[in-house]
mmCIF file of C-alpha atoms in Angstrom:
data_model
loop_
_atom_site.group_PDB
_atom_site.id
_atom_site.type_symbol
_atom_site.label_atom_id
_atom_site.label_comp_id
_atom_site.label_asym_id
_atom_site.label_seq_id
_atom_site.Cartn_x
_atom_site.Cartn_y
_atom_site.Cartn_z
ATOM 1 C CA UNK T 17 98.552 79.519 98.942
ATOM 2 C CA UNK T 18 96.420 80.890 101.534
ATOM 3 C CA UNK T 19 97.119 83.969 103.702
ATOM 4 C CA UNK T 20 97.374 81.538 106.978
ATOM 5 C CA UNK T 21 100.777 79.667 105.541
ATOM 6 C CA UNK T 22 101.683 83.141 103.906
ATOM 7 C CA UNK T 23 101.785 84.768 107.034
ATOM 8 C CA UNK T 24 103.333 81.389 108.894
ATOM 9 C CA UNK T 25 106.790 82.012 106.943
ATOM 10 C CA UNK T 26 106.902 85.216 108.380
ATOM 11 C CA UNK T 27 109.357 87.076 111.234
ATOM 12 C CA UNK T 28 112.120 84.630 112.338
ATOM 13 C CA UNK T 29 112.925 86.876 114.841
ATOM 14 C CA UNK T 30 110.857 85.766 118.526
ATOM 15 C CA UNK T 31 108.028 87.740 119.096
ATOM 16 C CA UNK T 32 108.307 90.437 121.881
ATOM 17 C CA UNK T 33 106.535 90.197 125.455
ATOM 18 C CA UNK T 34 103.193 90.891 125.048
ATOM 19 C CA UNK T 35 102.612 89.796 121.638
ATOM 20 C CA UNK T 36 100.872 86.744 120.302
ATOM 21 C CA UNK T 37 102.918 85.092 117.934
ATOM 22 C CA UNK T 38 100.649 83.770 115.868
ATOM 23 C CA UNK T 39 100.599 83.812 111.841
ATOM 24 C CA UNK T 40 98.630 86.788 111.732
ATOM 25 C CA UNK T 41 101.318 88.897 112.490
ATOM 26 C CA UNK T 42 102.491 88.328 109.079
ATOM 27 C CA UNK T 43 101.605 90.310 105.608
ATOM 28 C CA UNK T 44 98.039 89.264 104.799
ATOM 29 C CA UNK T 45 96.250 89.898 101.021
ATOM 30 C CA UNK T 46 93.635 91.759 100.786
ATOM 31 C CA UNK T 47 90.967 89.381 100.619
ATOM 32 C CA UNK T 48 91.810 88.205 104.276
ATOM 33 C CA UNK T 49 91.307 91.415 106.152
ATOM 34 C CA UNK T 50 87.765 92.177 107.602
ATOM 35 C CA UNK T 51 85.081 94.804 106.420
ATOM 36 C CA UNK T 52 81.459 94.588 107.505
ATOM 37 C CA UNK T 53 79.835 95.473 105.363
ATOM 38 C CA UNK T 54 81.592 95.226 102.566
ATOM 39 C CA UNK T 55 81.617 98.386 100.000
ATOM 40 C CA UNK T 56 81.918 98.290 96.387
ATOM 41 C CA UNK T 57 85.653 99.613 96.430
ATOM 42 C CA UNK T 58 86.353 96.907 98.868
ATOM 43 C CA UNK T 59 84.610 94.570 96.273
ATOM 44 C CA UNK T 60 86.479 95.731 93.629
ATOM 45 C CA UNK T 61 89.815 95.190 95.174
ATOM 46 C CA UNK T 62 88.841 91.396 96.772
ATOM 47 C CA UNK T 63 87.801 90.668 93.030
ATOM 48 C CA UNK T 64 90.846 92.145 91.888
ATOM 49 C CA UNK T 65 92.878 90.231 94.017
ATOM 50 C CA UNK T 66 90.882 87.157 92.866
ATOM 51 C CA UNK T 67 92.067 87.903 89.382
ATOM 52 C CA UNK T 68 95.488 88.798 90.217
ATOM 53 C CA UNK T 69 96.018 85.702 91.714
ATOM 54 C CA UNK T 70 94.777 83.540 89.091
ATOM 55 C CA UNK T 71 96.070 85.210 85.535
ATOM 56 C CA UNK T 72 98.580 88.075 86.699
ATOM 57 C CA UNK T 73 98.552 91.752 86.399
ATOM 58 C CA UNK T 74 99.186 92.425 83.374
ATOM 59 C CA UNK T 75 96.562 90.104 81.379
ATOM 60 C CA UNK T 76 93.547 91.922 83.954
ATOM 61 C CA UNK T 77 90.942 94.548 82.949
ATOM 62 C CA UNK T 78 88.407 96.610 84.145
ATOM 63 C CA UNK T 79 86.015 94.319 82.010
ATOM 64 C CA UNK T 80 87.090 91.222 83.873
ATOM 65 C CA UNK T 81 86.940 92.894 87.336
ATOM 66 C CA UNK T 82 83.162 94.322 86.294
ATOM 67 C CA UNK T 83 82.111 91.087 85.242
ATOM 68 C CA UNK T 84 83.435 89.100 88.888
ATOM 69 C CA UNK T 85 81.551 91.906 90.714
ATOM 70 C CA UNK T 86 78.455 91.410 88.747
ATOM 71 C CA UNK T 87 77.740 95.437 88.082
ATOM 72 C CA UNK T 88 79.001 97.287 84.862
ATOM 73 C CA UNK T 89 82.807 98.621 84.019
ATOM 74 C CA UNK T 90 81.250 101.848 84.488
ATOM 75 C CA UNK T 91 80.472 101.366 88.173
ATOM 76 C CA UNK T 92 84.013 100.577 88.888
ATOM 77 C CA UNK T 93 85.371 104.075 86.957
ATOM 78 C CA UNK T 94 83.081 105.789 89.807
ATOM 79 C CA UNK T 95 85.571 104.368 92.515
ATOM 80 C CA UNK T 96 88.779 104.109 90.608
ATOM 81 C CA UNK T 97 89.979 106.334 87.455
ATOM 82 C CA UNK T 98 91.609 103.468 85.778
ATOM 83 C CA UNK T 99 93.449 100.139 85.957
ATOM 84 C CA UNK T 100 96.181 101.330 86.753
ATOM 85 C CA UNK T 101 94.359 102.780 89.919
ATOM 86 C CA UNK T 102 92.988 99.713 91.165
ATOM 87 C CA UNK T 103 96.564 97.629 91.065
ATOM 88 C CA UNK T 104 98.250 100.646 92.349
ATOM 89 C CA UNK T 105 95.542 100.362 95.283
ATOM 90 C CA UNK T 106 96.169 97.239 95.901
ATOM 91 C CA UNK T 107 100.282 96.870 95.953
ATOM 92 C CA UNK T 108 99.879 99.506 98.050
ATOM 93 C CA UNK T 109 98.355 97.553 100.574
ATOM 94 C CA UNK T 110 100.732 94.572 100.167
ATOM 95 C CA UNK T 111 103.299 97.158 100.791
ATOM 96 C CA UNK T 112 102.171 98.359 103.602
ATOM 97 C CA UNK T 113 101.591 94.943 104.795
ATOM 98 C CA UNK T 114 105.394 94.126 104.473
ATOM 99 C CA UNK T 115 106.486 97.135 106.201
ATOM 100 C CA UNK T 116 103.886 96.494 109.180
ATOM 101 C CA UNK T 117 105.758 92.759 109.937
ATOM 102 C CA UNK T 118 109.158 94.662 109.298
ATOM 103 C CA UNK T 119 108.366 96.694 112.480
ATOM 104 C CA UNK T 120 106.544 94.402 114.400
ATOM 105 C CA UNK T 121 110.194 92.866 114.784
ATOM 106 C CA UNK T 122 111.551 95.951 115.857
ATOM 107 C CA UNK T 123 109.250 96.517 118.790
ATOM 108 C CA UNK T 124 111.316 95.497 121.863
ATOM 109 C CA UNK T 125 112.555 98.879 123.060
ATOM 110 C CA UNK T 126 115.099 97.477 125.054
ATOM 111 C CA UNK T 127 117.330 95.990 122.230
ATOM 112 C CA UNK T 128 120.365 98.245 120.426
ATOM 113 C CA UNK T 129 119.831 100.235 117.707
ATOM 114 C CA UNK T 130 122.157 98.030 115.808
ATOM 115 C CA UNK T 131 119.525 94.807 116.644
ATOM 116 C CA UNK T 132 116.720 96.879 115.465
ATOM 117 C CA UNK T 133 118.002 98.029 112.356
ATOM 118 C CA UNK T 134 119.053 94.856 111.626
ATOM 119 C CA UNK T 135 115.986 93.027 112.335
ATOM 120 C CA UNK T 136 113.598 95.822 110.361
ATOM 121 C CA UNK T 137 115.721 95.227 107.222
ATOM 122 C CA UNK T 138 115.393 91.358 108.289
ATOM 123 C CA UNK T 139 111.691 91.578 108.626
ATOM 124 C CA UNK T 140 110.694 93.593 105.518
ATOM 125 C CA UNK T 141 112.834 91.193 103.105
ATOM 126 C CA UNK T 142 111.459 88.125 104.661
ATOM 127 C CA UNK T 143 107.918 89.442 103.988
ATOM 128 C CA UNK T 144 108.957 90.630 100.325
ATOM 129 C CA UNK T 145 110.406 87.325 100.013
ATOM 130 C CA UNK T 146 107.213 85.558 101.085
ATOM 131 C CA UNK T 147 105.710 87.190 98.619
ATOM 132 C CA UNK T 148 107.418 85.724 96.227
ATOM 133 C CA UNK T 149 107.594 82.267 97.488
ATOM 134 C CA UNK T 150 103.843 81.749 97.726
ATOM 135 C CA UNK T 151 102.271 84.676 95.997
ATOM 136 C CA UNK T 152 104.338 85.027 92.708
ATOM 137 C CA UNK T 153 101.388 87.108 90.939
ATOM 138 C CA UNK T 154 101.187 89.601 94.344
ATOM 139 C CA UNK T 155 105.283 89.989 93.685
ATOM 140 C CA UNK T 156 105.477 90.656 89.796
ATOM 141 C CA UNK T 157 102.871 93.218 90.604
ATOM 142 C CA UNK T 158 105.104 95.092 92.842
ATOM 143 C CA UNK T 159 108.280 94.291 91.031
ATOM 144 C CA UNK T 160 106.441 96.409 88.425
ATOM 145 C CA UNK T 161 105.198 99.379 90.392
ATOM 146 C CA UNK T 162 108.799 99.936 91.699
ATOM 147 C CA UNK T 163 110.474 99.489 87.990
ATOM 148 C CA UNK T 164 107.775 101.954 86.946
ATOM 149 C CA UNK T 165 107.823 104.257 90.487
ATOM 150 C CA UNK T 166 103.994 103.510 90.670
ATOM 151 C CA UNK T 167 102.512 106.085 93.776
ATOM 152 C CA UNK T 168 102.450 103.138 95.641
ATOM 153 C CA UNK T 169 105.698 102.670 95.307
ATOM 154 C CA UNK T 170 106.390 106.182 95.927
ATOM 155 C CA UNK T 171 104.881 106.311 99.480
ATOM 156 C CA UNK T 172 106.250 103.120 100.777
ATOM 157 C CA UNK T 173 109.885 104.273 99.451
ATOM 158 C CA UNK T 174 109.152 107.616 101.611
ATOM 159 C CA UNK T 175 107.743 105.530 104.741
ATOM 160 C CA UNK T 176 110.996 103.121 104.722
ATOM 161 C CA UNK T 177 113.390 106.263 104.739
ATOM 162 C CA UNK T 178 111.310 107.523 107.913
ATOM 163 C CA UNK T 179 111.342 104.424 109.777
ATOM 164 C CA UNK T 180 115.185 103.999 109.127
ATOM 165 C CA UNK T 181 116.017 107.558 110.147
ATOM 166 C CA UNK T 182 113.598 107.162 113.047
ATOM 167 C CA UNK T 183 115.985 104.413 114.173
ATOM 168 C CA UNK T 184 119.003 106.351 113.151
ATOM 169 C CA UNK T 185 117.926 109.275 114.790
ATOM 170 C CA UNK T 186 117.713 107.437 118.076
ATOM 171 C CA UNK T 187 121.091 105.864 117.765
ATOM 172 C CA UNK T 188 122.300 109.553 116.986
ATOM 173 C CA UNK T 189 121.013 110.850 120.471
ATOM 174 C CA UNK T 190 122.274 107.478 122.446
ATOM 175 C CA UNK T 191 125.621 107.855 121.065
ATOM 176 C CA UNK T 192 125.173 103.977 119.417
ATOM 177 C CA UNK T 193 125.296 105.926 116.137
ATOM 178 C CA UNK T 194 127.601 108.500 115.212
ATOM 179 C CA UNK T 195 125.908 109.982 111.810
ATOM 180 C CA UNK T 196 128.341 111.508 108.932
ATOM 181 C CA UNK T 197 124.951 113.706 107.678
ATOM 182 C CA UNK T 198 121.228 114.390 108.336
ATOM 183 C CA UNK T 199 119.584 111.090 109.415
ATOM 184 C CA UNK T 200 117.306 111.116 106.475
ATOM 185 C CA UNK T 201 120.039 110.665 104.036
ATOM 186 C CA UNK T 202 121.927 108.418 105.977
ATOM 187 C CA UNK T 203 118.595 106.568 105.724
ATOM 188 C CA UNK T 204 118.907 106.685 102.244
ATOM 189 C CA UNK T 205 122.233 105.330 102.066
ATOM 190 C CA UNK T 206 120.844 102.153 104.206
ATOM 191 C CA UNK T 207 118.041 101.911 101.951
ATOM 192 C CA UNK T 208 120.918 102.356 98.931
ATOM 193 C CA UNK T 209 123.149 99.366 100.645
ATOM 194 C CA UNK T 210 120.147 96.965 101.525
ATOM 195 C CA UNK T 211 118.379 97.270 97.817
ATOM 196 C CA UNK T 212 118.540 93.284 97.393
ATOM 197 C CA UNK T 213 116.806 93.297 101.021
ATOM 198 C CA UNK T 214 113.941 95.972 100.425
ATOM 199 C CA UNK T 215 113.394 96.655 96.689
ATOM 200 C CA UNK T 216 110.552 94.434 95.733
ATOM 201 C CA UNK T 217 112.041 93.981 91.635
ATOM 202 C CA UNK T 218 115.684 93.531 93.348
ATOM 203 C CA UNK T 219 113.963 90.381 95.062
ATOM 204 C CA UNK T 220 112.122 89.101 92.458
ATOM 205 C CA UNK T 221 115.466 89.335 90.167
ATOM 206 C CA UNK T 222 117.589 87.783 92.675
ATOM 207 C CA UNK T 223 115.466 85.683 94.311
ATOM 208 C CA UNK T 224 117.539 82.632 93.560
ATOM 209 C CA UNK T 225 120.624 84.374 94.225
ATOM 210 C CA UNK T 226 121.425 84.721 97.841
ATOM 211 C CA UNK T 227 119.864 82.073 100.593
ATOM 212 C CA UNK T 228 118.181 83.400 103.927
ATOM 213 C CA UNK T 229 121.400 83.130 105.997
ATOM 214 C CA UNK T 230 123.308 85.452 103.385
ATOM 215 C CA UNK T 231 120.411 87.605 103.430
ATOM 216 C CA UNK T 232 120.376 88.219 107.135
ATOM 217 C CA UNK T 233 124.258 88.397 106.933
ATOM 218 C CA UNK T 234 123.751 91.237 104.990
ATOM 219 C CA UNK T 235 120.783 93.292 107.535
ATOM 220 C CA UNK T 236 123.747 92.402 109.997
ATOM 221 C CA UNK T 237 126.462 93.730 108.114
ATOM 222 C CA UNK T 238 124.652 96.818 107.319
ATOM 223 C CA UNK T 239 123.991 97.462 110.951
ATOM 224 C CA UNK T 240 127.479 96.588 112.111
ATOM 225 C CA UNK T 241 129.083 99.071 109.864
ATOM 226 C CA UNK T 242 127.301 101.954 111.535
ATOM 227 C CA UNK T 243 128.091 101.001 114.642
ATOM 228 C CA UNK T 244 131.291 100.032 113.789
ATOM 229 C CA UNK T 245 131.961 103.828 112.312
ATOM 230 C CA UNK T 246 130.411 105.470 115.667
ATOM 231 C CA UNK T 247 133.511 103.720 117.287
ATOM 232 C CA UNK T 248 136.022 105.150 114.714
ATOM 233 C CA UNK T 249 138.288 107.750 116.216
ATOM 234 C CA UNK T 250 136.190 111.522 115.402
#
């Protein structure tokens, strides 16, 4: 599947004034983003990716990803310390690639906190879940690095909590929100409650589970109980 119809199931929501609405605005591999000229880490990963694609994560090596360059195993230990490096490298990028088309749907400043909340949690599962639909290699790979709390994995945890508070934290000061604790662990509640939505192994185990419409049910829900609380008598 190429990145074009990857990206093309991507962000159900409308695109916001100003914005093109094409497919690009989905998550893209690795292989489809630009660098002139092309390095030998950037080499390493597209040949990685290559791999990946092809036999899985688990059955690569640094042998195989030597050979498809066409230098020595030892040239790619000068840019990455092990295997584990390189795959960790590159979920990392697919990670950030789902959280990019999460917040592209939460760009319209004008909508409620609720909305926004609801579409970001929206957003990132329908990315993770594109993943899976047309890239199954790309999603074992990250359905690993969370079981195993790669770095990767680590990072993009740490970068969902901020985006949720950030969105929290705004609700707080509008009064849309009324908060029980610290924004950053209500944040961590959300993320708690919306595991099947954002937890790349959660996906890949339940994939089959729950259909799109009980998926964004569930963003909604999540949303609707905050606000819902914030109109609770104090």
């Amino acid at each position: 599947m190429s990145s074009r119809h990857l990206a093309s199931a991507i962000c159900p929501v409308p695109p916001a004034q100003g914005t093109t609405g094409k497919s690009g605005a989905g998550p893209r591999l690795y292989s489809a983003m630009r660098s002139v000229p092309e390095d030998k880490p950037t080499r390493i990963l597209r040949e990685t990716e290559r791999l990946l694609r092809i036999y899985g994560h688990s059955k690569l090596t640094v042998a195989d990803v030597a050979d498809g360059c066409g230098f020595s195993a030892a040239n790619v230990y000068r840019y990455f310390s092990s295997r584990r490096a390189i795959l960790d490298a590159l979920a990392s990028h697919y990670l950030c690639e789902a959280e990019r088309t999460a917040l592209a749907c939460t760009i319209r400043n004008s909508d409620s906190a609720r909305d926004r909340l609801s579409r970001f949690l929206t957003g990132l599962n329908t990315a993770l879940t594109a993943f899976s639909d047309f890239e199954p290699r790309v999603s074992e790979l990250l359905a690993d690095a969370t079981t195993e709390q790669w770095p990767c994995y680590s990072h993009y945890e740490a970068r969902l909590v901020r985006n949720i508070a950030k969105i929290l934290t705004d609700a707080s000061i509008s009064g849309e929100f009324r908060l029980l604790s610290e924004p950053e662990q209500e944040a961590r509640r959300v993320k708690a409650a919306a595991c099947a939505l954002v937890e790349p192994d959660v996906i890949l185990l339940c994939r089959d589970r729950y259909d799109v419409s009980t998926r964004e049910a569930l963003s909604r829900l999540i949303a609707a109980a905050l606000s819902n609380r914030s109109l609770s008598p104090g």
